Coordinates of C-alpha atoms in Angstrom, one line a residue:
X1 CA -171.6 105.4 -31.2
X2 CA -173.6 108.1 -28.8
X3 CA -171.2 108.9 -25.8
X4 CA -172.0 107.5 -22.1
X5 CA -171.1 109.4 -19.1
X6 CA -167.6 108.5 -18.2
X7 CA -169.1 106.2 -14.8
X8 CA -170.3 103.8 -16.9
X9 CA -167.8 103.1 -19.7
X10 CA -165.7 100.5 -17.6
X11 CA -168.9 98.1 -17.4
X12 CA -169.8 99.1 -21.1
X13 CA -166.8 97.6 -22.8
X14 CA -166.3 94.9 -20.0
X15 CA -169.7 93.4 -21.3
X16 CA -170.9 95.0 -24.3
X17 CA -174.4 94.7 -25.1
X18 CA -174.9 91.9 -23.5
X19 CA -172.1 89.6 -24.1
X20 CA -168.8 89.3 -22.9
X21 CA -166.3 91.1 -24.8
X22 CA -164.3 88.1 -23.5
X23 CA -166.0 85.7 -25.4
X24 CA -166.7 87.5 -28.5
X25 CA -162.3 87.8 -28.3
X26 CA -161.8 84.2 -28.1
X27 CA -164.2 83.0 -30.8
X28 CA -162.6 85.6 -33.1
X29 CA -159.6 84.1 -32.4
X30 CA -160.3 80.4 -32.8
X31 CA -161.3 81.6 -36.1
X32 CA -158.3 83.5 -37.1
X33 CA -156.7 80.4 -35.8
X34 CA -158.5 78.2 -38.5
X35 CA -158.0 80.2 -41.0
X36 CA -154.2 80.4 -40.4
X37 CA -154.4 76.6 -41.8
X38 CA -157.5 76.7 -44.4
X39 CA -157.6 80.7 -46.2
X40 CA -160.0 82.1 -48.3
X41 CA -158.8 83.1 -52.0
X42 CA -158.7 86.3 -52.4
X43 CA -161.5 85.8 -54.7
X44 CA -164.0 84.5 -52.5
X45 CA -163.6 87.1 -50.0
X46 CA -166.1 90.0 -49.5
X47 CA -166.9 92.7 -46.7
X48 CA -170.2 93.3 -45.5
X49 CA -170.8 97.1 -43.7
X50 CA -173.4 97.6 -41.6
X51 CA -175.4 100.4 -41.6
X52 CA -178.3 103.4 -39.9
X53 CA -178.6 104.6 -36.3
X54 CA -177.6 103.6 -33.0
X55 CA -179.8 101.5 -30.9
X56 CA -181.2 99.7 -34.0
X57 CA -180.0 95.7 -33.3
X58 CA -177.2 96.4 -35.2
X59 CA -175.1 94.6 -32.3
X60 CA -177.3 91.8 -32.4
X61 CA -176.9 90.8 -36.3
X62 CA -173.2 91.0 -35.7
X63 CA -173.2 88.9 -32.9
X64 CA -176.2 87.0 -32.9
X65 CA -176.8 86.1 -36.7
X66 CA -173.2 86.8 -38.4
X67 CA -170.7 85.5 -35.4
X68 CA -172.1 82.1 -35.4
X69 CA -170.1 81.2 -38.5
X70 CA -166.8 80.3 -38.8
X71 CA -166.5 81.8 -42.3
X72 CA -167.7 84.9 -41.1
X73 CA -165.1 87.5 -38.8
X74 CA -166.9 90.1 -37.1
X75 CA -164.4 93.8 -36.4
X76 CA -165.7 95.3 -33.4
X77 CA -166.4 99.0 -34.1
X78 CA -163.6 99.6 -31.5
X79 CA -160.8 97.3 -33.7
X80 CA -157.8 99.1 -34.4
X81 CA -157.6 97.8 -37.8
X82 CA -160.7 99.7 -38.6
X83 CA -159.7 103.4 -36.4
X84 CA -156.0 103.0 -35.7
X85 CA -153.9 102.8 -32.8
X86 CA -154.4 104.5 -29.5
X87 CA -157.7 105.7 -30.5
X88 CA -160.1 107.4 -27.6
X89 CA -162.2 105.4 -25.2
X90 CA -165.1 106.4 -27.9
X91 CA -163.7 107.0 -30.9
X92 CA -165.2 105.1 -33.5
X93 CA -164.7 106.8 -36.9
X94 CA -162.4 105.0 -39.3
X95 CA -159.2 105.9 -40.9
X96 CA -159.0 106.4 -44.6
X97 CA -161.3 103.8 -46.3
X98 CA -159.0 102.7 -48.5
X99 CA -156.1 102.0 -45.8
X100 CA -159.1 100.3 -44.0
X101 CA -160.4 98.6 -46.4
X102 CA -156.5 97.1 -47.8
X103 CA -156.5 95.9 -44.2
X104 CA -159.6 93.7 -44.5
X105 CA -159.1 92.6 -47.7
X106 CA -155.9 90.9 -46.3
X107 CA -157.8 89.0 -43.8
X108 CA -158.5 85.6 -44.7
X109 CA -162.3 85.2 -44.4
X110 CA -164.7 84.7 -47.0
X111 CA -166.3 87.4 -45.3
X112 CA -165.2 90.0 -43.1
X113 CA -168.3 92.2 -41.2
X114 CA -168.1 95.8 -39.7
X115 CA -171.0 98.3 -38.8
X116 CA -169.5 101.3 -39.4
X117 CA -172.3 103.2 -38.0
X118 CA -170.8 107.0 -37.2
X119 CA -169.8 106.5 -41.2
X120 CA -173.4 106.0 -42.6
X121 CA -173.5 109.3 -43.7
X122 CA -171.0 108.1 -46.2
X123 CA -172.5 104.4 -46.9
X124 CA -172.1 105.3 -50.9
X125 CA -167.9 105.9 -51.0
X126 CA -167.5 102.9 -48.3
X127 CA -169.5 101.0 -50.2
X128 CA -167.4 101.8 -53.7
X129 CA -164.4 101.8 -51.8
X130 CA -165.3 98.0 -50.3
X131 CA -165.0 96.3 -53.6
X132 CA -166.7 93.0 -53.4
X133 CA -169.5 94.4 -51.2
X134 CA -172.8 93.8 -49.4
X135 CA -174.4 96.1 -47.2
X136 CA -177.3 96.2 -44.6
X137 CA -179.3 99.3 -43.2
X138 CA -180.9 98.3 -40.1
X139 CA -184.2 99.6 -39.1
X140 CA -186.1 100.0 -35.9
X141 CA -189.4 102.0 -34.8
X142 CA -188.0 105.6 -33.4
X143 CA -189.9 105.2 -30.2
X144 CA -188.2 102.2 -29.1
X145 CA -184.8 103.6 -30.3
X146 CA -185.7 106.5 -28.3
X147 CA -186.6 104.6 -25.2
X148 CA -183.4 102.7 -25.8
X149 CA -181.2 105.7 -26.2
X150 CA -182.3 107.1 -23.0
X151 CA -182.0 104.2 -20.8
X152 CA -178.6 103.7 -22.0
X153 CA -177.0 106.4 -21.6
X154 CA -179.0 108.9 -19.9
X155 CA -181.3 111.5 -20.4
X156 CA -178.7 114.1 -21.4
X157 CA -177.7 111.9 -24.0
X158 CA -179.9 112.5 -26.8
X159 CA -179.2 116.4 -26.4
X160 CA -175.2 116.2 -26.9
X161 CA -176.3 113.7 -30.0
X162 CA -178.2 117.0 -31.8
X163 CA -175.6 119.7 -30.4
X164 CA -173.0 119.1 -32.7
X165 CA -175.7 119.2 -35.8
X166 CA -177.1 122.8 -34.2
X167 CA -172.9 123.7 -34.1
X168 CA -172.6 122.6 -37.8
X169 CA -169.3 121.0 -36.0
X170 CA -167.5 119.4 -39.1
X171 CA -164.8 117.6 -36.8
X172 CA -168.1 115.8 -35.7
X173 CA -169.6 112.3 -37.4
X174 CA -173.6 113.4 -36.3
X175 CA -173.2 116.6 -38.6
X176 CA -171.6 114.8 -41.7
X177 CA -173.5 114.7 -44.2
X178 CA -176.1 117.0 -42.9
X179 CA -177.9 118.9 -45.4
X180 CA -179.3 122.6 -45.4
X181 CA -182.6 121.3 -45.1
X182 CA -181.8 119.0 -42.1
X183 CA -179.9 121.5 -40.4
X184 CA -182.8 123.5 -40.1
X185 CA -185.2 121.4 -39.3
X186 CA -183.1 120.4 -36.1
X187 CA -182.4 123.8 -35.2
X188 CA -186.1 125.1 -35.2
X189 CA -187.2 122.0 -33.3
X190 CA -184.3 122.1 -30.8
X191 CA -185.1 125.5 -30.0
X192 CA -188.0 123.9 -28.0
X193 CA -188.6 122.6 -24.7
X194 CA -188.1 119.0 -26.0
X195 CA -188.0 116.3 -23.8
X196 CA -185.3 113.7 -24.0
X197 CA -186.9 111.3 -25.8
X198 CA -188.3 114.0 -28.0
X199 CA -184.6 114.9 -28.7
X200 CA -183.8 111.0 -29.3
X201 CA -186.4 110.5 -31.7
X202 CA -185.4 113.2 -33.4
X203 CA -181.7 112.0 -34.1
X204 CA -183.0 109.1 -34.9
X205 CA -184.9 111.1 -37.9
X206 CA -181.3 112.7 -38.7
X207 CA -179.8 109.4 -38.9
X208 CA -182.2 107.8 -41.5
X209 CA -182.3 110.7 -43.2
X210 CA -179.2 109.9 -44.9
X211 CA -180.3 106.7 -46.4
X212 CA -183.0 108.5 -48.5
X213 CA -180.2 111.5 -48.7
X214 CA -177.9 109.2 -50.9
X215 CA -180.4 107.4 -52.6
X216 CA -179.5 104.4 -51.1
X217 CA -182.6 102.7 -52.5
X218 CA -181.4 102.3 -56.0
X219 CA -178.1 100.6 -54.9
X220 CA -178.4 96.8 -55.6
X221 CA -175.4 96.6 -53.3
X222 CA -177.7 97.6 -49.9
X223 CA -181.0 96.0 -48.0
X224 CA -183.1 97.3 -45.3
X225 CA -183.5 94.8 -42.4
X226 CA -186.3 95.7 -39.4
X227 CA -185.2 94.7 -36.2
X228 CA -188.6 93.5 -35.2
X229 CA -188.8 90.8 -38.7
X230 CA -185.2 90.2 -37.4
X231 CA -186.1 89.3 -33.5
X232 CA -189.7 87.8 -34.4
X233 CA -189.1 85.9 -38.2
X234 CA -185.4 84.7 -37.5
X235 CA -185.3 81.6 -39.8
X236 CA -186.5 84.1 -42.4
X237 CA -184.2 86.5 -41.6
X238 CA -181.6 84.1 -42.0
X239 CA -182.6 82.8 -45.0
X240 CA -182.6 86.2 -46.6
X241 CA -179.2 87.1 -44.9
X242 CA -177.7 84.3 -46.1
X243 CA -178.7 84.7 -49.6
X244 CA -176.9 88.7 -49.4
X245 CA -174.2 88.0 -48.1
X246 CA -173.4 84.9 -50.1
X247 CA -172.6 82.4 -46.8
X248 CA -175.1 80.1 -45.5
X249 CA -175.9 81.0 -41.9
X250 CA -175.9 78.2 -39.3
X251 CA -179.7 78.3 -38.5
X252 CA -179.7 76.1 -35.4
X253 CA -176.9 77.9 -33.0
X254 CA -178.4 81.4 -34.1
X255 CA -182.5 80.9 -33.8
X256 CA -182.0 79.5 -30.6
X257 CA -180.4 82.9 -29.1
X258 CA -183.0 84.8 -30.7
X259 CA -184.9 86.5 -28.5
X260 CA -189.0 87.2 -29.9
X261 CA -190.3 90.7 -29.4
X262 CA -193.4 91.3 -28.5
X263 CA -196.0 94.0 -30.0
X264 CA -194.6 97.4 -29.5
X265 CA -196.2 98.8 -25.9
X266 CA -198.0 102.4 -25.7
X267 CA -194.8 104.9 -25.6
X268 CA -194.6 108.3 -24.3
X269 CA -196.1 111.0 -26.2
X270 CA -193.8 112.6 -28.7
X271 CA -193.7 116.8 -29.5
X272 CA -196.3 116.5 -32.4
X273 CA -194.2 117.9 -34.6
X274 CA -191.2 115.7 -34.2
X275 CA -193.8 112.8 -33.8
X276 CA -195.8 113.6 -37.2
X277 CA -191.3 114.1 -39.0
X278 CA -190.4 110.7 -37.9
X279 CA -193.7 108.9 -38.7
X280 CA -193.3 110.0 -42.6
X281 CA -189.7 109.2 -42.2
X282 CA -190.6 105.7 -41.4
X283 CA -193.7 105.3 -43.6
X284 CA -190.9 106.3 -47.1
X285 CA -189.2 103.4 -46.3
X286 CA -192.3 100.8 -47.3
X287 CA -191.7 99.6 -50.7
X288 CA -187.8 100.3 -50.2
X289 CA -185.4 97.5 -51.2
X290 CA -185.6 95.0 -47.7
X291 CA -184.0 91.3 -46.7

């Protein structure tokens, strides 16, 4: 997850994207609690990893669309199941996928859901190493990822986000997976007076980049879903979800929360080169396998 300044990380995992962390706790463990008395076989239980770039709705198919059922159990991307013990106030890369993965196959769910985000780079091994699989790459329109970047957390934001790529810092998760060809790209267009957004849109390109990077569209085991069909179709959406993932979603406590987006507003005026990278970007993923 992109890194906050350290004043507002108290509020930030107090309430989380909206909802309480509080409440998100205790419904996770009313279901544990269920499922104490009434387990899935091992059989029926799958893992479904969430995918593509921060700022994308990714939060809100977790806990909007996926948390409403009880056959469903949602790791936060802060669980220490999923990054260890006593990890950093934002550390979310996980440990070894297969001691992660043993972990969550233990867990009695039918199906056990994660967005392991900073690990996108590698959606291909989690995805082999996951076993009984399904897999979502959520997609949203760079400009209003950008906007979102910013207002989150900061205008200086989106510039630490591309420094590690211009570093080639392999302890970092934004350079894995980072070819020659992306490297340089960011490094010639960094090298300008970008703006912040300018700098956000552009790690959004680097992000979903790596979906075309590992092919991801020939694996039957992974759908693109747009956060705009998501916010402004839901019964669709749910539908469709339902159908992947192999558990019927409750439509009437999740429609309800959805909340409709309207028409995209005029944005700020991107560089014209990062504007004219990120508008191909988004154009290759028509005709790409969606929900």
């Amino acid at each position: 997850m992109a890194h906050a300044s350290p004043a507002l990380l108290p509020s930030r995992h107090k309430d989380r994207d909206e909802e309480p962390l509080f409440g998100r706790r205790a419904r996770a463990l009313g279901k544990r609690l269920a499922r104490s008395v009434v387990r899935a076989r091992s059989s029926e239980r799958r893992v479904v990893l969430i995918f593509g770039c921060q700022r994308s709705g990714t939060t809100m198919l977790q806990q909007t669309f996926l948390d409403r059922s009880w056959r469903v159990l949602i790791l936060e991307e802060h669980d220490r199941r999923l990054i260890g013990p006593a990890p950093g106030p934002e550390e979310t890369t996980w440990q070894e996928y297969s001691t992660v993965l043993g972990r969550i196959r233990r867990l009695p769910f039918e199906v056990v859901a994660a967005k392991p985000l900073v690990e996108s780079a590698s959606a291909t091994a989690l995805m082999d190493a996951a076993g009984a699989v399904k897999a979502i790459w959520m997609l949203r329109r760079y400009p209003e990822v950008a906007q979102s970047n910013v207002s989150r957390f900061g205008p200086d934001n989106p510039y630490r986000d591309l420094q590690p790529i211009r570093a080639r810092d392999a302890r970092d998760w934004r350079y894995k997976g980072v070819t020659e060809e992306t490297w340089e790209t960011v490094t010639a267009l960094s090298n300008r007076r970008l703006t912040p957004f300018d700098a956000a849109a552009l790690f959004w390109w680097t992000r979903h980049q790596l979906y075309f990077d590992q092919r991801l569209w020939q694996d039957d085991r992974i759908r693109i879903l747009r956060y705009e069909r998501t916010c402004n179709q839901p019964d669709e959406v749910i539908r469709s979800l339902s159908g992947h993932i192999g558990v019927a979603l409750p439509p009437g406590s999740i429609a309800s929360r959805v909340r409709a987006q309207p028409s995209p507003a005029e944005t700020r005026e991107l560089d014209p080169d990062v504007e004219r990278l990120c508008g191909k970007l988004w154009d290759s993923f028509n005709g790409c396998p969606e929900l």
